[in-house]
Amino acid sequence: MSLKFINKLKNEQKRVVGLGFPSISTNFGDFPIDIAAEIGCEIHLIKAIKEFLKLHKEFDFKLILTEQDSKVLNVFELKWKEIKDDLEDFKFQTKKGNLLQLKSDLRIECRFIVVETTWRMKPGTNQLSKQIFDALGSKLHEELKRLYPKPGIVGEAYPVKVPKDSDLHKSEGIEQIIFVVSPNMNPSRPDPVSLEKAKELLKKTYDSILNAFWELTNGQEYRSITTIKDNVQEVSAFDILMKSASKPSSKISPESSRRTPSKVGSGGWNNVLLPYCQKPEMFPKSEVYYYDNEFVIIFDKYPKAKNHLLVIPRKQIDNIGELKKQNLELVRALKEKGQWVIEKMKQENPKLFFRMGFHAVPSLRQLHMHVISQDFISPSLKNKKHWNSFTTEFFIDVEEIERILEKQGEVKFNKAYYEDLLKSPLKCHLCDAKSIKFIPDLKKHLEEHWNES
Ligand code: AMP
Ligand code: ZN
């Protein structure tokens, strides 16, 4: 290989990925700029990026905050100067200009840009938002409708590819737009949120943007978000609109640990399986065990037993609730793939025996079938919920799903009933041992079973 070619490869690999974004909500929702800067930039954005840098030192990216209004930029710059000292290699810049013309005006290429939208995925009052909808016209409306038919959720990110034949793509090099539904602080628009709520939601919005950026460029989960988002509440923009002003939080439901699956970039972990389906070739063998055009088989990242894998169809299907009779073949194919893995695993350790099936209420988006050995010996098995999710009716064998689809044509569960099962007292799945009250007792007991087998 020639030196020139190697250098070219290196340069390509090192191609800086740019994300251009406006100061969220300051125009769109009339968020007070000093507060937006403080909570959006300082507390969340910078903190998140610091962690991001620590985790992904090799990832060469740049974040360009772009605004037409220098006042807005000044506030961010001031805040930024206050805290940038302790950051070594930071790639955050502010630029006065139009986000849609960064390349032609300033010779800065951002493959990803962030644009605010409304809960109906329509252009809002903000100029940038109008410009983008003008520039891409009906194609954008159609694509948004197709990808995101449900009302948008405040704080979530909705990425859309920019058509290759559009000027934005050809001249400006913009490949994807990450739409966000940002919180409304404007009292003249319906149901403005309180300052406290808006702060939370603004943080969530920045989380979602970074998360989407990371997922789209690296095909992996952006880890820091999982920890930050835990106490953020999920609010649909539709809810906000429908909510009576006198009861500001009546429709805001606390986010539970097992959430309804949502869109990419919603804050991390519930979308982590998608990149495996989209680009399985990107992952090391230690993560992806096998893939073909239809399926990918990965090692569960937090295995609850000696062997624990997930068999996932690459076609996007959120969960078992979406399955219909016509998906029976897919379910059978999943089972076949599962049986194939089990054979492989048993060749290595004949003592193992397995079950394969689904959690009645999954925590991750994208249909995935667990293939799990029944020893349940693993440091990642840590609590009652873990245990009960694999050893009570909460775990539904693939054959059962097959039967339900054959008979009823769809899978409908009472979520509350199944979630209650997770609270059941600990009970050994192999014998009637009575004395198991706590997880350490259970673990000891499981070791005994393993040693006897
Ligand atoms: P559930 O959605 O409840 O069926 O289970 C999701 C499974 O995915 C759990 O067993 C987790 O341990 C596992 N998991 C969570 N995050 C990841 C990840 N990033 N990669 C692979 N597996 C994961
Ligand atoms: Zn037992």
Short mmCIF file of C-alpha atoms and ligand atoms in Angstrom, two decimals:
data_model
loop_
_atom_site.label_atom_id
_atom_site.label_comp_id
_atom_site.label_asym_id
_atom_site.label_seq_id
_atom_site.Cartn_x
_atom_site.Cartn_y
_atom_site.Cartn_z
CA MET A 1 0.00 0.00 0.00
CA SER A 2 1.44 3.38 -0.93
CA LEU A 3 2.12 6.00 1.70
CA LYS A 4 -0.21 8.35 -0.10
CA PHE A 5 -3.00 5.83 0.07
CA ILE A 6 -2.38 5.13 3.75
CA ASN A 7 -2.48 8.85 4.49
CA LYS A 8 -5.67 9.20 2.53
CA LEU A 9 -7.22 6.39 4.55
CA LYS A 10 -6.04 7.96 7.77
CA ASN A 11 -7.51 11.28 6.76
CA GLU A 12 -10.79 9.71 5.86
CA GLN A 13 -10.92 7.90 9.16
CA LYS A 14 -10.08 11.12 10.93
CA ARG A 15 -12.66 13.13 9.01
CA VAL A 16 -14.11 15.42 11.60
CA VAL A 17 -17.82 14.95 12.03
CA GLY A 18 -19.58 18.21 12.57
CA LEU A 19 -22.83 18.90 14.35
CA GLY A 20 -24.29 22.35 13.87
CA PHE A 21 -26.99 23.43 16.23
CA PRO A 22 -28.84 26.55 17.29
CA SER A 23 -29.30 27.69 20.83
CA ILE A 24 -32.27 25.52 21.63
CA SER A 25 -35.52 27.21 22.57
CA THR A 26 -34.17 30.73 22.73
CA ASN A 27 -35.91 31.61 19.49
CA PHE A 28 -38.43 28.89 19.23
CA GLY A 29 -39.90 28.82 22.68
CA ASP A 30 -38.71 32.18 24.01
CA PHE A 31 -36.57 30.65 26.65
CA PRO A 32 -34.71 33.40 28.55
CA ILE A 33 -31.28 33.40 26.98
CA ASP A 34 -29.26 33.63 30.19
CA ILE A 35 -31.10 30.68 31.65
CA ALA A 36 -30.80 28.73 28.43
CA ALA A 37 -27.09 29.38 28.37
CA GLU A 38 -26.65 28.42 31.96
CA ILE A 39 -28.63 25.25 32.03
CA GLY A 40 -28.29 24.24 28.43
CA CYS A 41 -24.70 25.15 27.80
CA GLU A 42 -22.93 25.08 31.10
CA ILE A 43 -24.69 22.53 33.18
CA HIS A 44 -25.79 20.08 30.64
CA LEU A 45 -24.18 20.54 27.29
CA ILE A 46 -20.63 21.05 28.48
CA LYS A 47 -20.85 18.46 31.20
CA ALA A 48 -22.16 15.96 28.71
CA ILE A 49 -19.45 16.73 26.20
CA LYS A 50 -16.73 16.46 28.83
CA GLU A 51 -17.87 12.98 29.60
CA PHE A 52 -18.28 12.25 25.94
CA LEU A 53 -14.67 13.27 25.34
CA LYS A 54 -13.44 11.14 28.14
CA LEU A 55 -15.25 8.12 26.77
CA HIS A 56 -14.45 8.66 23.12
CA LYS A 57 -11.07 10.27 22.90
CA GLU A 58 -10.57 8.90 19.42
CA PHE A 59 -13.76 10.39 18.03
CA ASP A 60 -12.92 13.51 16.12
CA PHE A 61 -15.99 15.69 16.17
CA LYS A 62 -16.89 19.33 16.41
CA LEU A 63 -19.92 21.06 17.73
CA ILE A 64 -20.80 24.37 16.17
CA LEU A 65 -23.31 26.55 17.93
CA THR A 66 -24.62 28.83 15.22
CA GLU A 67 -26.90 31.81 15.60
CA GLN A 68 -27.63 34.93 13.61
CA ASP A 69 -27.91 36.99 16.77
CA SER A 70 -24.58 37.89 18.37
CA LYS A 71 -26.31 38.61 21.68
CA VAL A 72 -27.24 34.97 21.99
CA LEU A 73 -23.75 33.84 21.05
CA ASN A 74 -22.15 36.25 23.50
CA VAL A 75 -23.98 34.71 26.40
CA PHE A 76 -22.83 31.25 25.42
CA GLU A 77 -19.28 32.41 24.81
CA LEU A 78 -19.11 34.11 28.19
CA LYS A 79 -20.35 31.03 29.96
CA TRP A 80 -18.03 28.91 27.94
CA LYS A 81 -14.99 30.98 28.84
CA GLU A 82 -15.81 30.66 32.51
CA ILE A 83 -15.49 26.92 32.45
CA LYS A 84 -13.39 25.93 29.50
CA ASP A 85 -10.07 26.15 31.39
CA ASP A 86 -10.22 22.69 32.78
CA LEU A 87 -11.05 21.15 29.44
CA GLU A 88 -8.14 19.93 27.34
CA ASP A 89 -9.34 19.04 23.95
CA PHE A 90 -12.63 20.66 23.47
CA LYS A 91 -14.27 20.97 20.12
CA PHE A 92 -16.98 23.48 20.72
CA GLN A 93 -17.20 26.69 18.74
CA THR A 94 -19.73 29.43 18.35
CA LYS A 95 -20.30 30.96 14.92
CA LYS A 96 -22.43 33.83 13.86
CA GLY A 97 -24.23 32.81 10.72
CA ASN A 98 -26.91 30.72 9.13
CA LEU A 99 -26.85 27.06 10.06
CA LEU A 100 -28.00 26.17 6.56
CA GLN A 101 -25.09 27.94 4.90
CA LEU A 102 -22.18 27.06 7.12
CA LYS A 103 -20.20 25.56 4.31
CA SER A 104 -20.79 28.19 1.65
CA ASP A 105 -20.45 31.14 4.03
CA LEU A 106 -17.89 29.96 6.55
CA ARG A 107 -16.33 26.87 4.97
CA ILE A 108 -17.40 24.77 7.91
CA GLU A 109 -18.92 21.43 7.03
CA CYS A 110 -21.50 19.97 9.37
CA ARG A 111 -22.90 16.67 8.25
CA PHE A 112 -25.52 16.92 10.97
CA ILE A 113 -27.59 19.89 11.94
CA VAL A 114 -30.23 20.40 14.59
CA VAL A 115 -33.52 22.09 13.80
CA GLU A 116 -36.43 22.72 16.11
CA THR A 117 -39.89 21.61 15.11
CA THR A 118 -43.36 21.40 16.59
CA TRP A 119 -45.04 18.34 18.09
CA ARG A 120 -46.76 17.85 14.75
CA MET A 121 -43.39 17.85 12.97
CA LYS A 122 -44.30 21.06 11.21
CA PRO A 123 -42.32 24.28 10.77
CA GLY A 124 -42.65 26.53 13.77
CA THR A 125 -42.33 30.23 14.30
CA ASN A 126 -38.56 30.08 14.21
CA GLN A 127 -36.85 31.22 11.03
CA LEU A 128 -34.46 28.33 10.68
CA SER A 129 -37.28 25.87 11.04
CA LYS A 130 -39.25 27.64 8.30
CA GLN A 131 -36.22 27.78 6.04
CA ILE A 132 -35.56 24.09 6.27
CA PHE A 133 -39.14 23.19 5.52
CA ASP A 134 -39.06 25.62 2.59
CA ALA A 135 -35.80 24.20 1.32
CA LEU A 136 -36.92 20.57 1.40
CA GLY A 137 -40.61 21.04 0.72
CA SER A 138 -43.11 18.22 0.57
CA LYS A 139 -40.41 15.55 0.58
CA LEU A 140 -39.53 16.49 4.13
CA HIS A 141 -43.15 16.55 5.27
CA GLU A 142 -43.74 13.11 3.78
CA GLU A 143 -40.59 11.65 5.27
CA LEU A 144 -41.34 13.02 8.71
CA LYS A 145 -44.87 11.69 8.53
CA ARG A 146 -43.62 8.28 7.45
CA LEU A 147 -40.90 8.03 10.09
CA TYR A 148 -42.71 9.67 12.97
CA PRO A 149 -46.46 9.33 12.59
CA LYS A 150 -47.15 9.88 16.30
CA PRO A 151 -47.08 13.27 18.01
CA GLY A 152 -43.54 14.40 18.80
CA ILE A 153 -42.36 14.34 22.39
CA VAL A 154 -40.76 17.38 23.96
CA GLY A 155 -37.04 16.86 24.47
CA GLU A 156 -36.73 14.02 21.99
CA ALA A 157 -34.69 13.95 18.81
CA TYR A 158 -36.01 12.84 15.43
CA PRO A 159 -33.30 12.36 12.82
CA VAL A 160 -34.17 12.53 9.13
CA LYS A 161 -31.88 11.97 6.16
CA VAL A 162 -31.48 14.87 3.75
CA PRO A 163 -32.20 13.78 0.14
CA LYS A 164 -28.94 13.37 -1.78
CA ASP A 165 -30.21 15.44 -4.69
CA SER A 166 -31.10 18.46 -2.56
CA ASP A 167 -28.96 21.59 -2.48
CA LEU A 168 -28.54 21.21 1.24
CA HIS A 169 -26.83 17.89 0.69
CA LYS A 170 -24.98 18.73 -2.50
CA SER A 171 -23.75 22.23 -1.71
CA GLU A 172 -23.70 22.30 2.06
CA GLY A 173 -22.81 18.69 2.80
CA ILE A 174 -25.69 18.34 5.26
CA GLU A 175 -26.58 14.67 5.47
CA GLN A 176 -29.01 14.49 8.35
CA ILE A 177 -31.24 16.84 10.22
CA ILE A 178 -31.88 16.06 13.84
CA PHE A 179 -35.27 17.56 14.59
CA VAL A 180 -36.09 18.30 18.18
CA VAL A 181 -39.33 19.27 19.84
CA SER A 182 -38.13 21.80 22.34
CA PRO A 183 -39.93 23.11 25.42
CA ASN A 184 -42.18 26.11 25.07
CA MET A 185 -41.54 29.07 27.36
CA ASN A 186 -43.58 31.54 25.40
CA PRO A 187 -46.69 32.58 27.37
CA SER A 188 -48.51 33.50 24.19
CA ARG A 189 -48.26 29.98 22.85
CA PRO A 190 -50.49 27.24 24.24
CA ASP A 191 -49.53 25.80 27.61
CA PRO A 192 -46.11 27.17 28.34
CA VAL A 193 -44.18 25.03 30.78
CA SER A 194 -42.89 26.29 34.10
CA LEU A 195 -39.27 27.36 34.33
CA GLU A 196 -38.30 24.33 36.38
CA LYS A 197 -39.96 21.98 33.93
CA ALA A 198 -38.45 23.83 30.98
CA LYS A 199 -34.98 23.50 32.49
CA GLU A 200 -35.41 19.77 32.79
CA LEU A 201 -36.76 19.50 29.29
CA LEU A 202 -34.03 21.66 27.82
CA LYS A 203 -31.44 19.40 29.40
CA LYS A 204 -33.25 16.43 27.99
CA THR A 205 -33.24 18.05 24.56
CA TYR A 206 -29.46 18.48 24.60
CA ASP A 207 -29.10 14.92 25.83
CA SER A 208 -31.18 13.67 22.96
CA ILE A 209 -29.24 15.68 20.41
CA LEU A 210 -25.87 14.36 21.53
CA ASN A 211 -27.23 10.91 21.84
CA ALA A 212 -28.64 10.96 18.33
CA PHE A 213 -25.40 12.44 17.00
CA TRP A 214 -23.40 9.68 18.61
CA GLU A 215 -25.76 6.93 17.55
CA LEU A 216 -25.86 8.16 13.99
CA THR A 217 -22.13 8.58 13.59
CA ASN A 218 -20.84 5.71 15.66
CA GLY A 219 -23.69 3.33 15.71
CA GLN A 220 -23.51 2.98 19.45
CA GLU A 221 -25.16 4.08 22.60
CA TYR A 222 -24.08 7.36 24.15
CA ARG A 223 -23.57 6.14 27.67
CA SER A 224 -23.52 9.23 29.81
CA ILE A 225 -27.13 9.92 29.05
CA THR A 226 -28.46 6.88 30.85
CA THR A 227 -27.40 8.29 34.16
CA ILE A 228 -28.54 11.83 33.58
CA LYS A 229 -31.97 11.05 32.28
CA ASP A 230 -33.20 8.91 35.12
CA ASN A 231 -35.22 11.60 36.81
CA VAL A 232 -36.38 13.38 33.70
CA GLN A 233 -40.08 13.11 33.03
CA GLU A 234 -41.40 12.23 29.66
CA VAL A 235 -43.94 14.66 28.33
CA SER A 236 -45.57 14.45 24.97
CA ALA A 237 -45.93 17.78 23.28
CA PHE A 238 -49.46 16.69 22.60
CA ASP A 239 -49.98 16.23 26.33
CA ILE A 240 -48.72 19.72 26.96
CA LEU A 241 -51.07 21.10 24.40
CA MET A 242 -54.02 19.22 25.79
CA LYS A 243 -53.22 19.92 29.40
CA SER A 244 -55.24 22.49 31.30
CA ALA A 245 -53.18 25.46 32.41
CA SER A 246 -54.52 25.22 35.94
CA LYS A 247 -53.13 21.72 36.40
CA PRO A 248 -49.67 21.99 35.01
CA SER A 249 -48.50 18.51 35.78
CA SER A 250 -51.67 16.47 35.56
CA LYS A 251 -50.68 14.60 32.43
CA ILE A 252 -47.02 14.27 33.10
CA SER A 253 -46.29 10.73 34.02
CA PRO A 254 -43.04 9.85 35.73
CA GLU A 255 -40.69 7.88 33.59
CA SER A 256 -40.55 4.33 34.84
CA SER A 257 -37.53 2.11 34.58
CA ARG A 258 -39.31 0.01 32.00
CA ARG A 259 -40.47 2.62 29.57
CA THR A 260 -42.54 2.53 26.46
CA PRO A 261 -40.03 2.31 23.67
CA SER A 262 -39.50 5.60 21.88
CA LYS A 263 -37.60 7.25 19.09
CA VAL A 264 -33.90 7.29 18.41
CA GLY A 265 -31.97 9.73 20.49
CA SER A 266 -34.58 9.80 23.18
CA GLY A 267 -31.94 9.57 25.82
CA GLY A 268 -29.96 6.49 25.27
CA TRP A 269 -30.50 3.05 26.42
CA ASN A 270 -33.86 2.10 25.04
CA ASN A 271 -32.52 2.40 21.48
CA VAL A 272 -29.22 0.69 21.96
CA LEU A 273 -30.15 -2.34 19.88
CA LEU A 274 -30.82 -0.40 16.69
CA PRO A 275 -27.17 0.16 15.71
CA TYR A 276 -26.56 -3.58 15.87
CA CYS A 277 -29.28 -4.08 13.29
CA GLN A 278 -28.21 -1.18 11.13
CA LYS A 279 -24.49 -1.81 11.06
CA PRO A 280 -23.61 -5.16 12.64
CA GLU A 281 -20.30 -5.15 10.78
CA MET A 282 -19.17 -2.18 12.88
CA PHE A 283 -19.05 -4.18 16.08
CA PRO A 284 -16.34 -6.46 17.41
CA LYS A 285 -16.81 -10.20 17.66
CA SER A 286 -17.02 -9.83 21.41
CA GLU A 287 -20.34 -8.02 20.89
CA VAL A 288 -21.85 -9.41 17.70
CA TYR A 289 -21.77 -13.18 17.60
CA TYR A 290 -23.34 -13.55 14.17
CA TYR A 291 -25.25 -11.65 11.52
CA ASP A 292 -26.77 -12.13 8.12
CA ASN A 293 -29.19 -10.07 6.03
CA GLU A 294 -32.11 -10.79 8.28
CA PHE A 295 -30.82 -11.36 11.79
CA VAL A 296 -28.14 -10.29 14.16
CA ILE A 297 -27.16 -12.24 17.27
CA ILE A 298 -25.42 -10.31 20.00
CA PHE A 299 -24.07 -11.06 23.43
CA ASP A 300 -26.26 -9.48 26.06
CA LYS A 301 -24.17 -6.72 27.57
CA TYR A 302 -25.33 -7.52 31.09
CA PRO A 303 -25.68 -11.30 30.88
CA LYS A 304 -27.87 -12.81 33.55
CA ALA A 305 -26.39 -16.28 33.10
CA LYS A 306 -23.25 -18.01 31.86
CA ASN A 307 -24.59 -17.70 28.32
CA HIS A 308 -27.00 -14.97 27.39
CA LEU A 309 -27.54 -13.77 23.84
CA LEU A 310 -30.14 -11.76 21.99
CA VAL A 311 -31.43 -12.80 18.58
CA ILE A 312 -32.71 -9.74 16.77
CA PRO A 313 -34.41 -9.31 13.39
CA ARG A 314 -32.71 -6.56 11.41
CA LYS A 315 -36.02 -5.34 10.03
CA GLN A 316 -37.36 -2.68 12.35
CA ILE A 317 -40.06 -4.08 14.62
CA ASP A 318 -40.46 -2.42 17.98
CA ASN A 319 -41.69 -5.30 20.12
CA ILE A 320 -43.91 -8.37 20.32
CA GLY A 321 -46.96 -6.10 20.42
CA GLU A 322 -46.37 -5.26 16.78
CA LEU A 323 -46.39 -8.87 15.60
CA LYS A 324 -49.25 -10.10 13.43
CA LYS A 325 -50.13 -13.50 12.00
CA GLN A 326 -48.09 -12.71 8.89
CA ASN A 327 -45.01 -12.44 11.11
CA LEU A 328 -45.26 -16.09 12.13
CA GLU A 329 -42.55 -16.97 9.69
CA LEU A 330 -40.24 -14.41 11.21
CA VAL A 331 -40.92 -15.79 14.68
CA ARG A 332 -40.17 -19.29 13.46
CA ALA A 333 -36.99 -18.07 11.84
CA LEU A 334 -35.97 -16.38 15.11
CA LYS A 335 -36.55 -19.68 16.88
CA GLU A 336 -34.44 -21.51 14.34
CA LYS A 337 -31.61 -19.05 14.76
CA GLY A 338 -31.94 -19.43 18.52
CA GLN A 339 -31.76 -23.22 18.27
CA TRP A 340 -28.69 -22.89 16.12
CA VAL A 341 -26.94 -20.72 18.74
CA ILE A 342 -27.96 -23.08 21.51
CA GLU A 343 -26.34 -25.98 19.64
CA LYS A 344 -23.16 -23.95 19.29
CA MET A 345 -23.11 -23.01 22.96
CA LYS A 346 -23.81 -26.55 24.08
CA GLN A 347 -20.90 -27.83 22.03
CA GLU A 348 -18.68 -25.68 24.19
CA ASN A 349 -20.37 -26.50 27.47
CA PRO A 350 -22.68 -29.54 27.38
CA LYS A 351 -23.86 -28.87 30.94
CA LEU A 352 -25.78 -25.83 29.83
CA PHE A 353 -29.45 -25.90 29.00
CA PHE A 354 -31.43 -23.00 27.63
CA ARG A 355 -34.70 -21.20 27.23
CA MET A 356 -35.50 -18.76 24.50
CA GLY A 357 -38.17 -16.15 24.63
CA PHE A 358 -39.26 -12.59 25.22
CA HIS A 359 -39.90 -10.29 28.11
CA ALA A 360 -43.60 -9.45 28.28
CA VAL A 361 -42.70 -5.80 28.84
CA PRO A 362 -39.32 -5.20 27.24
CA SER A 363 -37.12 -2.33 28.25
CA LEU A 364 -35.33 -1.96 24.94
CA ARG A 365 -36.80 -0.98 21.63
CA GLN A 366 -36.51 -3.42 18.72
CA LEU A 367 -37.83 -6.93 18.98
CA HIS A 368 -35.25 -9.20 20.60
CA MET A 369 -35.41 -12.79 21.68
CA HIS A 370 -33.37 -13.82 24.69
CA VAL A 371 -31.42 -17.04 24.48
CA ILE A 372 -30.37 -17.67 28.03
CA SER A 373 -28.79 -20.59 29.85
CA GLN A 374 -30.68 -21.67 32.94
CA ASP A 375 -27.79 -21.60 35.43
CA PHE A 376 -28.34 -17.87 36.08
CA ILE A 377 -24.83 -17.63 37.41
CA SER A 378 -23.63 -14.15 36.60
CA PRO A 379 -22.47 -11.03 38.44
CA SER A 380 -24.93 -8.98 36.37
CA LEU A 381 -27.86 -10.75 37.95
CA LYS A 382 -28.31 -8.29 40.75
CA ASN A 383 -31.88 -7.95 41.87
CA LYS A 384 -35.32 -9.41 42.16
CA LYS A 385 -36.48 -7.78 38.94
CA HIS A 386 -33.67 -9.42 37.01
CA TRP A 387 -34.49 -12.78 38.51
CA ASN A 388 -38.24 -12.58 38.07
CA SER A 389 -37.98 -11.31 34.52
CA PHE A 390 -36.45 -14.63 33.48
CA THR A 391 -38.11 -17.09 35.82
CA THR A 392 -41.75 -16.05 36.09
CA GLU A 393 -44.43 -15.82 33.41
CA PHE A 394 -42.85 -12.47 32.56
CA PHE A 395 -40.56 -14.53 30.36
CA ILE A 396 -42.58 -15.87 27.45
CA ASP A 397 -41.14 -18.75 25.48
CA VAL A 398 -40.93 -18.26 21.75
CA GLU A 399 -43.22 -21.26 21.26
CA GLU A 400 -45.88 -19.50 23.31
CA ILE A 401 -45.67 -16.43 21.10
CA GLU A 402 -46.00 -18.73 18.11
CA ARG A 403 -49.15 -20.31 19.59
CA ILE A 404 -50.69 -16.93 20.45
CA LEU A 405 -50.07 -15.61 16.94
CA GLU A 406 -51.52 -18.75 15.37
CA LYS A 407 -54.65 -18.53 17.52
CA GLN A 408 -55.23 -14.82 18.00
CA GLY A 409 -53.20 -13.23 15.26
CA GLU A 410 -51.63 -10.74 17.66
CA VAL A 411 -49.98 -10.52 21.06
CA LYS A 412 -51.75 -8.34 23.61
CA PHE A 413 -50.70 -8.30 27.25
CA ASN A 414 -51.89 -6.64 30.37
CA LYS A 415 -48.80 -4.63 31.16
CA ALA A 416 -49.72 -4.02 34.81
CA TYR A 417 -50.19 -7.74 35.47
CA TYR A 418 -46.79 -8.58 34.06
CA GLU A 419 -45.05 -5.73 35.79
CA ASP A 420 -46.47 -6.97 39.08
CA LEU A 421 -44.84 -10.33 38.48
CA LEU A 422 -41.47 -8.67 38.78
CA LYS A 423 -42.22 -8.04 42.43
CA SER A 424 -42.95 -11.71 43.22
CA PRO A 425 -40.97 -13.30 46.08
CA LEU A 426 -37.77 -15.06 45.05
CA LYS A 427 -38.33 -18.65 44.09
CA CYS A 428 -35.88 -21.19 42.70
CA HIS A 429 -36.75 -22.17 39.15
CA LEU A 430 -35.42 -25.70 39.65
CA CYS A 431 -36.63 -26.86 43.05
CA ASP A 432 -38.94 -25.99 45.93
CA ALA A 433 -36.30 -24.55 48.24
CA LYS A 434 -38.09 -22.42 50.82
CA SER A 435 -35.30 -20.50 52.44
CA ILE A 436 -34.37 -18.10 49.67
CA LYS A 437 -35.16 -14.58 50.82
CA PHE A 438 -32.33 -12.53 49.40
CA ILE A 439 -30.31 -12.46 46.21
CA PRO A 440 -27.03 -13.63 47.85
CA ASP A 441 -28.89 -16.71 49.18
CA LEU A 442 -30.26 -17.32 45.74
CA LYS A 443 -26.83 -17.03 44.15
CA LYS A 444 -25.37 -19.56 46.56
CA HIS A 445 -28.26 -21.88 45.90
CA LEU A 446 -27.78 -21.57 42.14
CA GLU A 447 -24.09 -22.44 42.49
CA GLU A 448 -25.12 -25.60 44.31
CA HIS A 449 -27.45 -26.58 41.50
CA TRP A 450 -24.68 -25.94 38.99
CA ASN A 451 -22.14 -28.00 40.91
CA GLU A 452 -24.57 -30.89 41.22
CA SER A 453 -25.45 -30.92 37.54
P1 AMP B 1 -35.55 -6.61 27.71
O1 AMP B 1 -35.73 -5.36 26.87
O2 AMP B 1 -36.10 -6.50 29.08
O3 AMP B 1 -36.03 -7.83 26.98
O4 AMP B 1 -34.00 -6.85 27.91
C1 AMP B 1 -33.01 -6.12 27.30
C2 AMP B 1 -31.69 -6.85 27.46
O5 AMP B 1 -30.69 -6.11 26.79
C3 AMP B 1 -31.23 -6.99 28.90
O6 AMP B 1 -30.98 -8.36 29.14
C4 AMP B 1 -29.98 -6.15 28.99
O7 AMP B 1 -29.00 -6.75 29.80
C5 AMP B 1 -29.52 -6.07 27.56
N1 AMP B 1 -28.80 -4.84 27.19
C6 AMP B 1 -28.95 -3.60 27.69
N2 AMP B 1 -28.14 -2.72 27.05
C7 AMP B 1 -27.47 -3.44 26.11
C8 AMP B 1 -26.49 -3.12 25.12
N3 AMP B 1 -26.05 -1.87 24.97
N4 AMP B 1 -26.03 -4.11 24.34
C9 AMP B 1 -26.48 -5.36 24.50
N5 AMP B 1 -27.40 -5.73 25.40
C10 AMP B 1 -27.89 -4.79 26.20
ZN ZN B 2 -33.31 -24.81 43.70
#
